[in-house]
XYZ file of C-alpha atoms in Angstrom:
129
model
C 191.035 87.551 142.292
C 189.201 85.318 145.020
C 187.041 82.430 144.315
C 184.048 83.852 145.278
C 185.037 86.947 143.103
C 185.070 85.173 140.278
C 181.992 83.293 140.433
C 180.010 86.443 141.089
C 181.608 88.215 137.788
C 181.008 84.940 136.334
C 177.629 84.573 137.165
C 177.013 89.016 135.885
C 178.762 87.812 132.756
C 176.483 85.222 132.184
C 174.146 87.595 131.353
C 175.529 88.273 128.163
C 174.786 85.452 126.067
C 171.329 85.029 127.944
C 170.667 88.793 126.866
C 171.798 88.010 123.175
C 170.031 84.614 122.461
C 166.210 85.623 122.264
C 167.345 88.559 120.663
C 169.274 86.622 117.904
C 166.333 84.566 117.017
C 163.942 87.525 116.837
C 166.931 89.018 114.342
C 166.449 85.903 112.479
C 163.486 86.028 112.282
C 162.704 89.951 111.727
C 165.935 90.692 110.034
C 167.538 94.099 109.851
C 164.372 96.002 109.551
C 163.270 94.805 112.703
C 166.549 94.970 114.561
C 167.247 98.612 114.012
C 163.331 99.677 114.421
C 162.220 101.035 117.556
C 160.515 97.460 118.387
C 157.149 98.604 118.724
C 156.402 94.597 117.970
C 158.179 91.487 118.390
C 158.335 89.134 115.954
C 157.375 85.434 116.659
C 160.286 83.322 118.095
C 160.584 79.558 118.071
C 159.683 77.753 121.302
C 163.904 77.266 122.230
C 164.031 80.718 122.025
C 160.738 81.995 124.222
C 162.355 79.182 126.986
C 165.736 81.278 126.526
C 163.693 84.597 127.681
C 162.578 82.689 130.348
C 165.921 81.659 131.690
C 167.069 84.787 130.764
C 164.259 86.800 132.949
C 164.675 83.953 135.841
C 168.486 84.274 135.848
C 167.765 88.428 136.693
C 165.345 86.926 139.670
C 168.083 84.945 141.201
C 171.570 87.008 140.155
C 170.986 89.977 142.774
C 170.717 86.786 146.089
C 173.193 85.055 144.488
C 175.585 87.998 143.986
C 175.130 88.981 147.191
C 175.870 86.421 149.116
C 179.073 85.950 147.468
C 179.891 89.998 147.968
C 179.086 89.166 151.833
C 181.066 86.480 151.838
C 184.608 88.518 150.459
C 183.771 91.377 152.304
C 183.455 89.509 156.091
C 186.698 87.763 155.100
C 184.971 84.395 155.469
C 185.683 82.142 152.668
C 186.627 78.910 153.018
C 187.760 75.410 150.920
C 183.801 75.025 151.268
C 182.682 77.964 150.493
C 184.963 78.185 147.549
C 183.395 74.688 146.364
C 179.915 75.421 146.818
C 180.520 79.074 144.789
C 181.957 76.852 142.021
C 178.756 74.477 142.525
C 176.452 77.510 142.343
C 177.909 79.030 139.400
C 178.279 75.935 137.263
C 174.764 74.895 138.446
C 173.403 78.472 136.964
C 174.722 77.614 133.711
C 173.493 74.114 133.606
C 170.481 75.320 134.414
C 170.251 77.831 131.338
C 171.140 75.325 128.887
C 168.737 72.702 129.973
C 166.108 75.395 130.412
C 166.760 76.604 126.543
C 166.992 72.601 125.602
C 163.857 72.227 127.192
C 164.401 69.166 129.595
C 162.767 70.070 132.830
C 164.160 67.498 135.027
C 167.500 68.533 134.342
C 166.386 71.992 134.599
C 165.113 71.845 137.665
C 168.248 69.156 139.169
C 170.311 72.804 138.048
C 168.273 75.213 139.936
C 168.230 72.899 142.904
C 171.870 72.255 142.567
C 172.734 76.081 142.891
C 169.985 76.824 145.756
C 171.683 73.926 148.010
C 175.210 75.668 147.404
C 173.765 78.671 147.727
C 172.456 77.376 151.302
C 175.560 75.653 152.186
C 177.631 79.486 151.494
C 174.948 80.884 154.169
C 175.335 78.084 156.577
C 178.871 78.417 156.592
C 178.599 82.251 156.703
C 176.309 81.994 160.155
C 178.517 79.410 162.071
């Protein structure tokens, strides 16, 4: 499997634990009754855990672009040593992002999503040259 391969099944799989974690802490919270009703109503989650939906719902903004981009890239043949590294970059960046999201530190949150737009940019610059 390519580089770029792997970071775009990385960054699918990814989804997993972001789809689990709000849904643990609403289990937690609502217990079995709750988690195997039809979930006509949510029950209250911690602040850690509404900030995890949100990473969660912004990771499903980004993951189709980013995906993309990475399919384009094996498909035209054009990876490179930089591309490789920036796909690492992007990926890694994604996670970091998550966890500082769910942490709730902003500036780091925000270094990650930076972090993985610039690789992201440096893929498509290298992709149009």
């Amino acid at each position: 499997m390519t580089t770029v391969l792997f970071c775009a099944l990385a960054l699918a799989m990814w989804s997993l634990p972001l789809n689990y974690i709000p849904t643990l802490a609403r289990f937690a919270k609502g217990g079995m009754e709750w988690a195997a009703s039809n979930r006509d109503t949510m029950p209250e989650i911690p602040p850690w855990a509404q900030r995890a939906e949100r990473a969660q719902r912004n990771h499903y903004e980004n993951l189709p672009m980013l995906v993309v981009t990475l399919l384009v890239v094996q498909l035209s043949g054009a990876a490179n040593p930089l591309i490789n590294l920036a796909a690492i970059i992007m990926v890694s960046c994604r996670i970091f992002h998550a966890f500082a999201y769910i942490i709730g530190v902003p500036v780091l949150r925000s270094l990650g999503f930076v972090g993985a737009m610039l690789s992201l940019f440096v893929i498509l610059w290298q992709l149009l040259v």
